Short mmCIF file of C-alpha atoms and ligand atoms in Angstrom, two decimals:
data_model
loop_
_atom_site.label_atom_id
_atom_site.label_comp_id
_atom_site.label_asym_id
_atom_site.label_seq_id
_atom_site.Cartn_x
_atom_site.Cartn_y
_atom_site.Cartn_z
CA MET A 211 -66.13 -41.35 -111.03
CA LYS A 212 -65.64 -38.29 -113.33
CA LYS A 213 -61.75 -39.84 -113.16
CA LEU A 214 -63.08 -43.05 -114.43
CA LEU A 215 -65.13 -41.80 -117.00
CA LEU A 216 -62.32 -40.20 -118.26
CA LEU A 217 -59.60 -42.80 -118.40
CA SER A 218 -62.20 -44.69 -119.85
CA VAL A 219 -62.66 -42.43 -123.20
CA ALA A 220 -59.08 -42.68 -122.94
CA LEU A 221 -58.51 -46.32 -123.46
CA VAL A 222 -61.30 -46.16 -126.07
CA ALA A 223 -59.61 -43.75 -127.78
CA SER A 224 -56.34 -45.41 -127.47
CA LEU A 225 -58.83 -49.45 -128.81
CA SER A 226 -59.87 -47.13 -131.73
CA VAL A 227 -56.74 -47.18 -134.25
CA MET A 228 -54.59 -44.64 -135.25
CA ALA A 229 -52.09 -44.93 -138.53
CA ALA A 230 -48.95 -44.55 -136.77
CA GLU A 231 -49.32 -47.76 -135.33
CA CYS A 232 -49.39 -51.32 -136.17
CA VAL A 233 -52.10 -53.41 -135.41
CA ILE A 234 -50.81 -56.88 -136.49
CA VAL A 235 -50.02 -59.94 -134.50
CA PRO A 236 -47.27 -61.36 -134.29
CA ARG A 237 -45.79 -58.75 -134.79
CA PRO A 238 -44.40 -57.73 -137.93
CA VAL A 239 -40.18 -58.02 -138.16
CA SER A 240 -40.66 -53.89 -139.56
CA PHE A 241 -43.32 -51.89 -139.21
CA GLU A 242 -43.70 -48.36 -141.08
CA PRO A 243 -46.36 -45.48 -140.89
CA GLN A 244 -46.57 -44.06 -143.45
CA LYS A 245 -48.64 -40.40 -145.49
CA GLY A 246 -52.08 -40.77 -146.11
CA LYS A 247 -54.37 -43.41 -146.85
CA VAL A 248 -56.31 -45.75 -149.63
CA THR A 249 -60.12 -46.49 -149.72
CA LEU A 250 -61.33 -49.76 -150.66
CA ASN A 251 -64.77 -49.79 -151.46
CA SER A 252 -67.03 -52.81 -153.18
CA LYS A 253 -65.14 -51.68 -156.58
CA SER A 254 -62.05 -52.37 -155.46
CA VAL A 255 -60.34 -55.44 -156.69
CA VAL A 256 -57.71 -58.21 -155.61
CA TYR A 257 -55.45 -59.20 -158.39
CA VAL A 258 -53.56 -61.71 -158.23
CA ALA A 259 -50.71 -62.26 -160.71
CA ASP A 260 -50.57 -65.55 -160.45
CA LYS A 261 -53.06 -69.09 -160.68
CA SER A 262 -51.93 -70.29 -157.41
CA LEU A 263 -52.66 -66.70 -155.49
CA VAL A 264 -56.70 -67.99 -156.60
CA ARG A 265 -57.37 -69.36 -153.77
CA PRO A 266 -55.27 -66.82 -150.58
CA ALA A 267 -56.97 -64.19 -152.23
CA THR A 268 -60.48 -65.58 -151.75
CA LEU A 269 -59.80 -66.80 -148.63
CA PHE A 270 -59.00 -63.16 -147.75
CA CYS A 271 -62.15 -61.93 -149.63
CA SER A 272 -64.52 -64.28 -146.89
CA TYR A 273 -62.58 -63.23 -144.71
CA VAL A 274 -63.11 -59.77 -144.96
CA ALA A 275 -67.06 -60.07 -146.23
CA ALA A 276 -67.11 -61.66 -142.61
CA GLU A 277 -65.76 -58.52 -140.50
CA LYS A 278 -65.85 -56.14 -141.95
CA GLY A 279 -68.96 -56.18 -144.45
CA LEU A 280 -67.23 -55.70 -147.44
CA GLN A 281 -66.84 -57.36 -150.85
CA LEU A 282 -64.20 -56.97 -152.88
CA SER A 283 -63.45 -60.08 -155.79
CA VAL A 284 -60.98 -61.14 -157.64
CA VAL A 285 -59.48 -61.01 -160.43
CA GLU A 286 -56.91 -62.48 -163.12
CA LYS A 287 -56.47 -59.34 -165.19
CA GLN A 288 -54.65 -56.61 -163.92
CA PRO A 289 -57.28 -53.78 -163.36
CA LYS A 290 -56.77 -49.85 -163.83
CA GLY A 291 -57.42 -47.20 -161.67
CA LYS A 292 -56.64 -46.87 -157.69
CA GLY A 293 -57.53 -49.25 -154.94
CA VAL A 294 -56.36 -52.31 -156.38
CA ILE A 295 -54.95 -54.78 -154.09
CA ALA A 296 -51.59 -56.74 -155.99
CA LEU A 297 -50.95 -59.59 -155.02
CA SER A 298 -47.94 -61.26 -156.66
CA ILE A 299 -44.82 -64.14 -156.61
CA ASP A 300 -41.12 -62.74 -155.14
CA LYS A 301 -38.44 -65.53 -155.65
CA SER A 302 -36.14 -63.16 -154.04
CA LEU A 303 -37.45 -63.75 -150.50
CA ALA A 304 -38.27 -66.59 -148.33
CA GLN A 305 -40.68 -68.91 -148.61
CA GLU A 306 -42.78 -67.20 -145.93
CA GLU A 307 -41.46 -64.32 -146.14
CA TYR A 308 -43.40 -61.60 -147.92
CA LEU A 309 -44.47 -57.79 -148.32
CA LEU A 310 -46.92 -54.87 -147.83
CA ASP A 311 -47.03 -51.94 -148.48
CA VAL A 312 -50.27 -49.79 -148.48
CA THR A 313 -49.40 -46.74 -150.24
CA LYS A 314 -52.71 -43.72 -151.76
CA GLN A 315 -52.85 -45.16 -155.19
CA GLY A 316 -53.49 -48.98 -153.57
CA ILE A 317 -51.91 -52.22 -151.62
CA VAL A 318 -49.22 -54.97 -152.77
CA ILE A 319 -48.71 -58.19 -151.42
CA LYS A 320 -45.69 -59.75 -152.18
CA GLY A 321 -44.76 -63.15 -150.85
CA GLY A 322 -41.52 -65.69 -151.02
CA SER A 323 -44.34 -67.65 -151.88
CA GLU A 324 -48.15 -68.78 -151.81
CA GLN A 325 -47.40 -68.70 -148.60
CA GLY A 326 -45.56 -65.42 -147.68
CA VAL A 327 -48.20 -64.34 -149.06
CA PHE A 328 -51.05 -65.76 -147.44
CA TYR A 329 -49.03 -64.40 -144.10
CA GLY A 330 -49.16 -60.25 -146.28
CA LEU A 331 -53.00 -61.21 -145.99
CA GLN A 332 -53.34 -62.49 -142.86
CA SER A 333 -52.28 -58.94 -141.36
CA LEU A 334 -53.88 -56.89 -144.30
CA ARG A 335 -57.45 -58.63 -142.58
CA GLN A 336 -56.31 -57.48 -139.36
CA VAL A 337 -54.62 -53.84 -140.80
CA VAL A 338 -59.20 -53.69 -142.62
CA PHE A 339 -60.99 -55.14 -139.27
CA HIS A 340 -58.99 -52.23 -138.23
CA SER A 341 -59.36 -49.11 -140.52
CA LYS A 342 -61.97 -46.87 -140.48
CA GLY A 343 -64.95 -47.72 -142.37
CA ASN A 344 -67.77 -50.27 -143.11
CA ALA A 345 -69.23 -52.48 -145.94
CA LYS A 346 -69.17 -49.47 -148.01
CA LYS A 347 -65.40 -47.78 -148.09
CA VAL A 348 -62.80 -48.62 -145.53
CA ALA A 349 -59.89 -46.50 -145.33
CA VAL A 350 -56.88 -48.25 -144.83
CA ALA A 351 -54.13 -46.36 -143.30
CA CYS A 352 -50.24 -46.37 -145.99
CA MET A 353 -47.83 -48.33 -144.20
CA THR A 354 -45.17 -50.07 -145.15
CA VAL A 355 -44.79 -54.12 -142.67
CA LYS A 356 -41.04 -56.27 -144.23
CA ASP A 357 -42.25 -59.11 -142.31
CA LYS A 358 -41.06 -63.07 -141.69
CA PRO A 359 -41.51 -65.43 -138.86
CA HIS A 360 -37.55 -66.35 -137.05
CA PHE A 361 -38.79 -70.31 -136.39
CA GLY A 362 -39.76 -72.28 -139.19
CA TYR A 363 -42.52 -74.63 -137.03
CA ARG A 364 -44.70 -72.57 -135.07
CA GLY A 365 -47.26 -75.29 -134.23
CA GLY A 366 -50.25 -75.99 -132.30
CA MET A 367 -51.62 -79.08 -131.18
CA LEU A 368 -54.66 -80.85 -130.31
CA ASP A 369 -55.70 -83.78 -128.72
CA VAL A 370 -59.00 -85.49 -129.80
CA CYS A 371 -58.60 -88.58 -127.82
CA ARG A 372 -59.26 -87.71 -123.65
CA HIS A 373 -62.20 -85.68 -125.62
CA PHE A 374 -62.57 -86.25 -129.08
CA PHE A 375 -64.30 -82.62 -131.47
CA SER A 376 -65.95 -83.10 -134.50
CA VAL A 377 -64.85 -82.32 -138.25
CA ASP A 378 -65.93 -78.75 -137.82
CA GLU A 379 -64.45 -77.97 -134.53
CA VAL A 380 -61.04 -79.22 -136.03
CA LYS A 381 -61.01 -76.63 -138.16
CA LYS A 382 -62.04 -74.09 -136.60
CA PHE A 383 -59.15 -74.92 -134.88
CA ILE A 384 -57.30 -74.24 -137.67
CA ASP A 385 -59.09 -71.18 -138.98
CA ILE A 386 -57.48 -70.76 -135.60
CA LEU A 387 -53.70 -71.37 -135.86
CA ALA A 388 -54.48 -69.61 -139.18
CA LEU A 389 -55.01 -66.01 -137.96
CA HIS A 390 -52.37 -66.16 -136.22
CA LYS A 391 -50.01 -67.04 -138.93
CA MET A 392 -49.12 -70.95 -136.89
CA ASN A 393 -47.78 -73.12 -139.70
CA ARG A 394 -48.11 -76.58 -137.95
CA PHE A 395 -50.80 -78.81 -137.29
CA HIS A 396 -49.73 -81.26 -134.66
CA TRP A 397 -53.33 -84.20 -134.01
CA HIS A 398 -53.04 -86.30 -131.90
CA LEU A 399 -55.15 -89.44 -133.06
CA THR A 400 -54.64 -91.89 -130.49
CA GLU A 401 -54.19 -92.35 -126.99
CA ASP A 402 -55.32 -94.83 -124.18
CA GLN A 403 -59.05 -93.00 -123.49
CA GLY A 404 -59.69 -93.57 -127.15
CA TRP A 405 -58.59 -94.57 -130.86
CA ARG A 406 -59.90 -91.63 -133.32
CA ILE A 407 -58.62 -92.65 -136.83
CA GLU A 408 -60.14 -94.90 -139.08
CA ILE A 409 -57.18 -97.71 -140.17
CA LYS A 410 -59.30 -100.32 -142.38
CA LYS A 411 -56.92 -103.21 -141.92
CA TYR A 412 -57.62 -102.68 -138.09
CA PRO A 413 -61.09 -102.31 -137.68
CA GLU A 414 -61.42 -103.04 -134.43
CA LEU A 415 -58.91 -100.30 -133.22
CA THR A 416 -62.39 -98.14 -134.08
CA LYS A 417 -65.53 -100.60 -132.87
CA VAL A 418 -63.22 -100.94 -129.59
CA GLY A 419 -60.81 -98.91 -129.27
CA SER A 420 -62.80 -95.35 -129.69
CA VAL A 421 -65.19 -95.83 -127.69
CA ARG A 422 -64.74 -95.76 -123.35
CA LYS A 423 -67.37 -97.11 -120.72
CA GLU A 424 -67.19 -94.01 -118.80
CA THR A 425 -65.43 -91.06 -117.88
CA LEU A 426 -63.71 -89.53 -114.91
CA VAL A 427 -65.68 -86.32 -113.11
CA GLY A 428 -63.76 -83.66 -111.84
CA LEU A 429 -60.35 -83.26 -111.30
CA GLN A 430 -58.06 -86.39 -110.80
CA THR A 431 -57.16 -87.66 -107.67
CA LYS A 432 -55.67 -91.26 -106.16
CA LYS A 433 -59.36 -90.70 -103.81
CA ASN A 434 -61.11 -89.66 -106.60
CA ASN A 435 -63.64 -92.48 -108.26
CA ASN A 436 -66.37 -90.65 -108.82
CA TYR A 437 -67.46 -91.99 -113.22
CA ASP A 438 -70.21 -90.30 -115.30
CA GLY A 439 -71.64 -94.96 -116.08
CA LYS A 440 -71.29 -92.85 -120.65
CA PRO A 441 -70.10 -93.92 -123.29
CA TYR A 442 -67.97 -92.10 -124.40
CA GLY A 443 -67.10 -92.06 -127.83
CA GLY A 444 -65.34 -90.78 -131.49
CA PHE A 445 -63.63 -90.83 -134.12
CA TYR A 446 -62.65 -89.62 -137.88
CA THR A 447 -63.51 -91.89 -140.85
CA GLN A 448 -60.03 -91.44 -143.61
CA ASP A 449 -62.43 -89.55 -145.77
CA GLU A 450 -63.51 -86.88 -142.42
CA VAL A 451 -58.88 -87.10 -142.16
CA ARG A 452 -58.32 -86.31 -146.07
CA ASP A 453 -60.50 -83.44 -145.47
CA ILE A 454 -60.15 -82.03 -143.09
CA VAL A 455 -55.27 -81.89 -144.45
CA ARG A 456 -56.77 -80.18 -147.49
CA TYR A 457 -58.03 -77.86 -145.52
CA ALA A 458 -55.66 -77.64 -143.21
CA THR A 459 -53.22 -77.08 -146.61
CA GLU A 460 -54.92 -74.59 -148.09
CA ARG A 461 -53.73 -72.48 -144.63
CA TYR A 462 -51.01 -73.34 -145.56
CA ILE A 463 -51.04 -75.84 -142.83
CA GLU A 464 -49.55 -78.71 -142.40
CA VAL A 465 -50.96 -81.61 -140.27
CA ILE A 466 -48.70 -83.84 -138.63
CA PRO A 467 -50.78 -87.03 -137.48
CA GLU A 468 -49.51 -88.75 -133.71
CA ILE A 469 -49.57 -92.10 -133.40
CA ASP A 470 -48.37 -92.07 -130.01
CA MET A 471 -46.55 -95.74 -128.99
CA PRO A 472 -45.25 -97.52 -127.16
CA GLY A 473 -47.79 -96.04 -124.37
CA HIS A 474 -50.63 -94.75 -124.06
CA MET A 475 -51.61 -98.01 -125.71
CA VAL A 476 -54.32 -99.47 -123.92
CA ALA A 477 -57.49 -98.03 -126.47
CA ALA A 478 -55.57 -100.32 -129.07
CA LEU A 479 -54.63 -103.10 -126.49
CA ALA A 480 -58.30 -103.46 -125.70
CA SER A 481 -59.09 -103.49 -129.73
CA TYR A 482 -56.47 -106.75 -130.24
CA PRO A 483 -55.08 -107.84 -126.62
CA HIS A 484 -52.21 -109.50 -128.33
CA LEU A 485 -50.09 -106.54 -128.82
CA GLY A 486 -49.37 -106.26 -124.81
CA CYS A 487 -47.21 -108.13 -123.14
CA THR A 488 -49.26 -109.85 -120.31
CA GLY A 489 -51.89 -110.13 -123.79
CA GLY A 490 -55.09 -108.74 -121.29
CA PRO A 491 -57.43 -108.81 -120.90
CA TYR A 492 -57.39 -104.41 -121.27
CA GLU A 493 -60.40 -101.58 -121.55
CA VAL A 494 -60.22 -98.85 -122.71
CA ARG A 495 -58.96 -96.30 -119.82
CA THR A 496 -61.31 -93.86 -117.87
CA ARG A 497 -59.13 -92.36 -115.89
CA TRP A 498 -56.20 -89.87 -117.09
CA GLY A 499 -52.51 -90.11 -116.52
CA ILE A 500 -50.76 -93.05 -116.73
CA SER A 501 -50.51 -96.75 -118.50
CA ARG A 502 -48.62 -99.51 -117.15
CA ASP A 503 -49.67 -101.40 -120.11
CA ILE A 504 -47.90 -100.43 -123.25
CA LEU A 505 -47.23 -102.83 -126.41
CA CYS A 506 -45.16 -105.61 -125.98
CA ALA A 507 -41.61 -104.98 -128.64
CA GLY A 508 -40.45 -108.43 -127.88
CA ARG A 509 -42.95 -109.62 -130.30
CA GLU A 510 -42.72 -109.25 -134.53
CA SER A 511 -46.72 -108.91 -134.55
CA THR A 512 -46.27 -106.17 -132.35
CA PHE A 513 -44.28 -104.03 -135.09
CA GLU A 514 -46.05 -106.04 -138.33
CA PHE A 515 -49.21 -104.01 -136.35
CA VAL A 516 -47.26 -100.52 -136.17
CA GLU A 517 -46.40 -100.57 -139.93
CA GLY A 518 -49.33 -101.60 -140.87
CA VAL A 519 -50.89 -98.55 -139.20
CA LEU A 520 -48.13 -96.73 -139.87
CA ALA A 521 -48.54 -97.49 -144.25
CA GLU A 522 -52.03 -96.36 -143.31
CA VAL A 523 -51.20 -92.72 -141.99
CA LEU A 524 -48.68 -92.11 -144.74
CA GLU A 525 -51.27 -92.16 -147.68
CA LEU A 526 -53.40 -89.96 -145.21
CA PHE A 527 -51.53 -87.42 -143.68
CA PRO A 528 -48.36 -85.79 -146.84
CA SER A 529 -46.72 -83.93 -144.19
CA LYS A 530 -43.35 -84.22 -143.87
CA TYR A 531 -42.70 -84.87 -140.23
CA ILE A 532 -45.18 -88.14 -138.42
CA HIS A 533 -45.55 -88.22 -134.29
CA ILE A 534 -44.90 -91.67 -133.09
CA GLY A 535 -44.99 -89.85 -129.45
CA GLY A 536 -42.88 -92.37 -126.51
CA ASP A 537 -43.55 -90.80 -124.07
CA GLU A 538 -44.88 -92.32 -120.77
CA ALA A 539 -44.01 -95.67 -120.87
CA PRO A 540 -42.72 -97.88 -118.38
CA LYS A 541 -41.28 -100.30 -118.09
CA HIS A 542 -43.08 -102.72 -115.76
CA ARG A 543 -44.83 -104.31 -117.89
CA TRP A 544 -40.80 -105.49 -120.49
CA LYS A 545 -39.17 -106.35 -117.20
CA ALA A 546 -41.32 -109.31 -116.61
CA CYS A 547 -42.08 -109.91 -120.16
CA PRO A 548 -40.14 -113.16 -121.21
CA GLU A 549 -40.51 -111.89 -124.88
CA CYS A 550 -39.36 -108.46 -124.22
CA GLN A 551 -36.09 -109.67 -122.73
CA LYS A 552 -35.45 -111.72 -125.19
CA ARG A 553 -35.17 -109.24 -126.95
CA ILE A 554 -33.11 -107.55 -124.42
CA GLN A 555 -30.80 -109.75 -125.02
CA GLU A 556 -31.04 -110.93 -128.56
CA GLU A 557 -30.41 -106.96 -129.48
CA GLY A 558 -28.03 -106.68 -127.17
CA LEU A 559 -29.16 -103.88 -125.28
CA LYS A 560 -28.09 -102.60 -121.48
CA ASP A 561 -32.22 -102.89 -120.13
CA GLU A 562 -35.61 -101.59 -120.64
CA HIS A 563 -34.64 -97.72 -121.75
CA GLU A 564 -32.40 -99.01 -124.56
CA LEU A 565 -35.14 -101.27 -125.69
CA GLN A 566 -37.24 -98.61 -125.96
CA SER A 567 -34.94 -96.76 -128.13
CA TYR A 568 -34.30 -100.10 -130.29
CA PHE A 569 -38.49 -100.11 -130.67
CA THR A 570 -38.04 -96.52 -131.87
CA HIS A 571 -35.26 -96.40 -134.37
CA ARG A 572 -37.48 -99.63 -136.46
CA VAL A 573 -39.92 -97.68 -136.43
CA GLU A 574 -37.53 -94.25 -137.71
CA LYS A 575 -36.26 -96.24 -140.59
CA PHE A 576 -40.00 -97.14 -141.64
CA LEU A 577 -41.01 -93.85 -141.65
CA ALA A 578 -37.29 -93.00 -143.86
CA LYS A 579 -37.65 -95.71 -146.11
CA HIS A 580 -40.82 -93.66 -146.95
CA GLY A 581 -39.03 -90.24 -147.11
CA ARG A 582 -40.40 -89.26 -143.72
CA HIS A 583 -38.88 -88.44 -140.40
CA LEU A 584 -40.16 -89.11 -136.92
CA ILE A 585 -40.77 -86.78 -134.33
CA GLY A 586 -41.62 -88.41 -130.92
CA TRP A 587 -41.14 -87.15 -127.15
CA ASP A 588 -38.46 -86.40 -125.18
CA GLU A 589 -38.44 -89.49 -123.77
CA ILE A 590 -37.49 -91.20 -126.76
CA LEU A 591 -33.70 -89.53 -125.43
CA ASP A 592 -33.30 -91.82 -122.54
CA GLY A 593 -32.11 -94.79 -124.41
CA GLY A 594 -29.92 -93.18 -126.90
CA ILE A 595 -31.38 -91.49 -130.08
CA SER A 596 -30.44 -91.82 -133.59
CA LYS A 597 -29.41 -88.01 -134.39
CA THR A 598 -31.81 -88.13 -137.32
CA ALA A 599 -35.66 -88.01 -134.57
CA THR A 600 -36.68 -84.05 -133.20
CA ILE A 601 -37.01 -84.04 -130.18
CA MET A 602 -41.04 -82.49 -129.21
CA ALA A 603 -39.04 -81.01 -125.76
CA TRP A 604 -42.42 -81.17 -123.43
CA ARG A 605 -40.77 -81.69 -119.70
CA GLY A 606 -38.74 -78.81 -119.64
CA ALA A 607 -36.69 -76.52 -121.92
CA HIS A 608 -33.31 -78.60 -119.96
CA ARG A 609 -34.50 -81.76 -122.42
CA GLY A 610 -34.47 -79.48 -124.88
CA ILE A 611 -31.29 -78.01 -124.23
CA LYS A 612 -29.78 -81.06 -124.00
CA ALA A 613 -30.95 -82.55 -127.46
CA ALA A 614 -29.68 -79.36 -129.22
CA GLN A 615 -26.59 -80.30 -126.87
CA LEU A 616 -26.73 -83.66 -128.79
CA GLY A 617 -27.04 -82.00 -132.38
CA ASN A 618 -31.17 -83.23 -133.16
CA GLN A 619 -33.72 -80.73 -134.38
CA VAL A 620 -36.15 -79.31 -131.43
CA ILE A 621 -39.32 -78.49 -131.01
CA MET A 622 -40.01 -76.63 -127.48
CA THR A 623 -42.42 -76.63 -125.70
CA PRO A 624 -41.73 -76.76 -121.96
CA ARG A 625 -45.00 -77.83 -120.59
CA HIS A 626 -44.52 -74.44 -118.52
CA TYR A 627 -45.24 -72.13 -121.16
CA CYS A 628 -47.12 -74.12 -123.65
CA TYR A 629 -49.31 -75.99 -122.35
CA LEU A 630 -52.72 -74.84 -122.83
CA ASP A 631 -54.45 -76.83 -120.26
CA TYR A 632 -52.94 -74.73 -117.35
CA CYS A 633 -54.69 -72.45 -115.65
CA GLN A 634 -54.80 -68.97 -116.64
CA THR A 635 -54.17 -66.73 -113.37
CA SER A 636 -52.44 -67.57 -110.20
CA ASP A 637 -55.94 -67.76 -108.09
CA HIS A 638 -57.54 -70.45 -110.12
CA ASP A 639 -60.98 -70.39 -107.14
CA ALA A 640 -61.13 -66.89 -106.91
CA ASN A 641 -60.70 -66.30 -110.81
CA ASN A 642 -63.60 -68.94 -111.50
CA GLU A 643 -61.96 -70.46 -113.73
CA PRO A 644 -63.10 -73.50 -115.45
CA ILE A 645 -61.34 -76.86 -114.00
CA CYS A 646 -57.50 -76.53 -115.67
CA ALA A 647 -54.83 -79.56 -115.43
CA ALA A 648 -52.67 -79.88 -111.92
CA GLY A 649 -50.46 -82.09 -110.56
CA ASN A 650 -50.35 -83.30 -106.73
CA GLY A 651 -53.66 -81.65 -106.39
CA LYS A 652 -51.62 -78.07 -107.37
CA ARG A 653 -53.29 -76.58 -109.75
CA PHE A 654 -49.87 -75.07 -113.04
CA GLN A 655 -50.53 -72.15 -113.41
CA MET A 656 -49.80 -69.73 -116.82
CA PRO A 657 -51.60 -66.26 -117.69
CA ILE A 658 -51.30 -65.17 -121.11
CA ARG A 659 -47.41 -62.79 -119.53
CA LYS A 660 -45.83 -66.22 -118.77
CA VAL A 661 -46.15 -67.38 -122.53
CA TYR A 662 -44.87 -64.45 -124.21
CA SER A 663 -42.47 -64.23 -121.75
CA PHE A 664 -40.47 -67.69 -123.09
CA ASP A 665 -37.62 -67.99 -124.75
CA PRO A 666 -37.02 -70.70 -127.29
CA TYR A 667 -32.90 -69.99 -127.48
CA ASP A 668 -32.66 -69.79 -123.67
CA GLN A 669 -29.31 -71.10 -122.45
CA LEU A 670 -27.73 -72.47 -126.00
CA ASN A 671 -25.36 -71.14 -128.03
CA GLU A 672 -25.10 -69.59 -131.29
CA GLU A 673 -24.92 -73.52 -132.91
CA GLN A 674 -26.98 -74.90 -130.65
CA ARG A 675 -30.05 -72.14 -131.92
CA LYS A 676 -29.38 -73.47 -134.67
CA ALA A 677 -31.26 -76.92 -133.47
CA ILE A 678 -33.87 -75.00 -132.52
CA VAL A 679 -36.92 -75.32 -135.36
CA GLY A 680 -39.84 -73.84 -133.92
CA VAL A 681 -42.00 -73.90 -130.81
CA GLN A 682 -45.68 -75.19 -130.24
CA GLY A 683 -48.91 -75.31 -127.91
CA ASN A 684 -50.43 -77.85 -126.75
CA MET A 685 -53.83 -78.25 -126.32
CA TRP A 686 -54.65 -81.06 -124.00
CA THR A 687 -58.50 -82.19 -122.97
CA GLU A 688 -58.67 -83.95 -119.92
CA TYR A 689 -60.41 -81.38 -117.78
CA VAL A 690 -61.78 -79.80 -122.15
CA ALA A 691 -65.06 -81.47 -122.99
CA THR A 692 -66.77 -78.44 -125.12
CA PHE A 693 -65.18 -76.84 -127.82
CA ASP A 694 -65.97 -73.65 -126.12
CA HIS A 695 -63.60 -74.63 -123.63
CA ILE A 696 -61.38 -75.07 -125.39
CA GLN A 697 -61.14 -71.27 -127.34
CA HIS A 698 -61.36 -70.87 -123.64
CA MET A 699 -58.39 -72.60 -123.66
CA VAL A 700 -56.18 -71.29 -126.04
CA LEU A 701 -57.42 -67.90 -126.44
CA PRO A 702 -55.78 -65.63 -126.12
CA ARG A 703 -52.64 -67.56 -125.21
CA LEU A 704 -52.24 -69.03 -128.92
CA ALA A 705 -50.74 -65.20 -129.39
CA ALA A 706 -48.78 -65.08 -127.20
CA LEU A 707 -46.79 -68.07 -128.53
CA ALA A 708 -47.13 -66.67 -131.89
CA GLU A 709 -45.62 -64.20 -131.29
CA VAL A 710 -42.83 -65.93 -129.74
CA GLY A 711 -42.98 -68.22 -132.43
CA TRP A 712 -42.86 -65.25 -135.32
CA THR A 713 -41.19 -62.20 -133.56
CA TYR A 714 -38.23 -62.90 -132.06
CA GLY A 715 -35.89 -60.76 -129.76
CA GLU A 716 -36.41 -57.97 -128.40
CA LYS A 717 -39.80 -58.10 -125.27
CA ASN A 718 -41.99 -55.68 -125.42
CA TYR A 719 -44.37 -56.89 -122.97
CA ASP A 720 -47.30 -53.73 -123.36
CA GLU A 721 -46.61 -52.84 -126.53
CA PHE A 722 -47.59 -56.80 -126.83
CA ALA A 723 -50.28 -56.89 -124.85
CA ARG A 724 -52.02 -53.50 -126.67
CA ARG A 725 -52.22 -55.38 -130.11
CA VAL A 726 -53.80 -58.50 -128.58
CA HIS A 727 -56.71 -55.89 -126.28
CA LEU A 728 -57.44 -54.99 -130.89
CA LEU A 729 -57.31 -58.46 -131.43
CA ARG A 730 -59.58 -59.27 -129.50
CA LYS A 731 -62.61 -57.20 -131.49
CA LEU A 732 -61.51 -59.44 -134.41
CA TYR A 733 -61.85 -62.67 -131.80
CA ASP A 734 -65.32 -61.27 -130.97
CA LYS A 735 -66.40 -60.64 -135.05
CA CYS A 736 -65.30 -64.26 -135.34
CA GLY A 737 -67.34 -65.46 -132.30
CA TYR A 738 -64.58 -67.25 -130.76
CA LYS A 739 -64.91 -68.19 -126.91
CA TYR A 740 -61.31 -66.83 -125.70
CA ALA A 741 -60.56 -66.28 -121.68
CA PRO A 742 -61.74 -62.90 -120.10
CA TYR A 743 -58.32 -62.44 -117.73
CA PHE A 744 -56.54 -61.18 -119.14
CA PHE A 745 -58.98 -58.88 -120.22
CA ASN A 746 -60.13 -57.31 -117.39
CA GLY A 747 -56.06 -57.17 -115.28
CA ILE A 748 -56.09 -60.54 -114.02
CA GLU A 749 -53.18 -62.48 -113.93
C1 LIG B 982 -47.01 -84.97 -122.38
O1 LIG B 982 -47.41 -84.58 -122.11
N1 LIG B 982 -47.44 -86.06 -122.01
C2 LIG B 982 -46.77 -85.02 -123.49
ZN1 LIG B 983 -43.25 -108.07 -124.02
#
């Protein structure tokens, strides 16, 4: 017992931060502790040398006020005295790069852009939070941090179709991404089980397509036919979408909408049955999985619809990338459809895979005409793709490797490392995990250690590595109906993904784990409902 007590005292001591320790997640490229400390108090100010920095500075002050109780203010006139946090842009740095220098005189953050400064402030936010002190006075240990991300694309995806999440919840998801220095929010907006974005030209999409009559209860198996009997729906108005895009932009996160096609379109087919090969009738899906009903690729009216939807999507989302899905599109209907077969003949295509490729190319051309860039799931590789499409590799890293070998750009999100709906421990039942994703009755296991071990460059030579633009965590929501449960699935595993995306190089799991134990305190302060397993030593 005494031994146990001593052990826990030692643990607590190691958690209350020593000057020499780096507390920042994801780990910075370079961290050097320095002698001494600087004191921040309610008279301390954040000085912005550039007006564009008022916004990130104000956000930083709101974090410190909420998390430490310390009230700081933003000034645009150079102040005198000690304890100033001075922010500036230094164009000699890369866009997302920053330097954070804590000296006895004050704190200096230089970033290559507003975004770089924001990341410096996110690091300082963690440092201040873990520093000794309170609302009146915080003593920040001196340090020099030089930092920049390894990958330019660091994403988090949220599926709001299988289950719907409110505007405030989506913003909270964005806050979580920002804390971890992630810069892309992939918003999965359309599905078989619900269409979630208002399209003015096609009002039935939300009138009919946003509501399913009921939802499967429990894990999906062939035998499970237990439904809740309750209609389920929800969608975002265009004003709400704009609000979320603005919110994310203020946190230097680009929102990438996904309109999944030609598969996963049953909610659209239920709204406009002429879009399908058979003409229906269709109903918004109440089970998970894959539907044989997809958009007809033979009729011109399908492309008119797709372009009509995308035209409004492009108005709402200024992102460079537009995600058009492309996953899990079974070819049964196309095989039996005279219109689709006619298209195959007329275009000289080999088969239905090439027909999907034809479909994707047409959509890509439309996006390119509007200055946008297409992302698709790795299935779009199957019938041949253009060099300019970016591949999101999900069925396995080997799909990304294949795309990289073809010369396409790749975002790595292989499911056994990056799917945040997968279980977090090796014994789901014994550890009382809530329901999590399974295949053929077997639950997928993805403890944080596994996420951390992911190497996006594995098996790629120097040249091919250049094709990997980044990594992403995917939060699918078939089995996740509440935002508390989202947080349980995402945290702390997102910290590992963030570090995979930010800090390429030698790995040290124990050192990472030490910082995540600290980060937990910040999660607590923010009220985040993270999963307990890692913190309780359960894998
Ligand atoms: C996917 O998980 N169907 C992209
Ligand atoms: Zn057809």
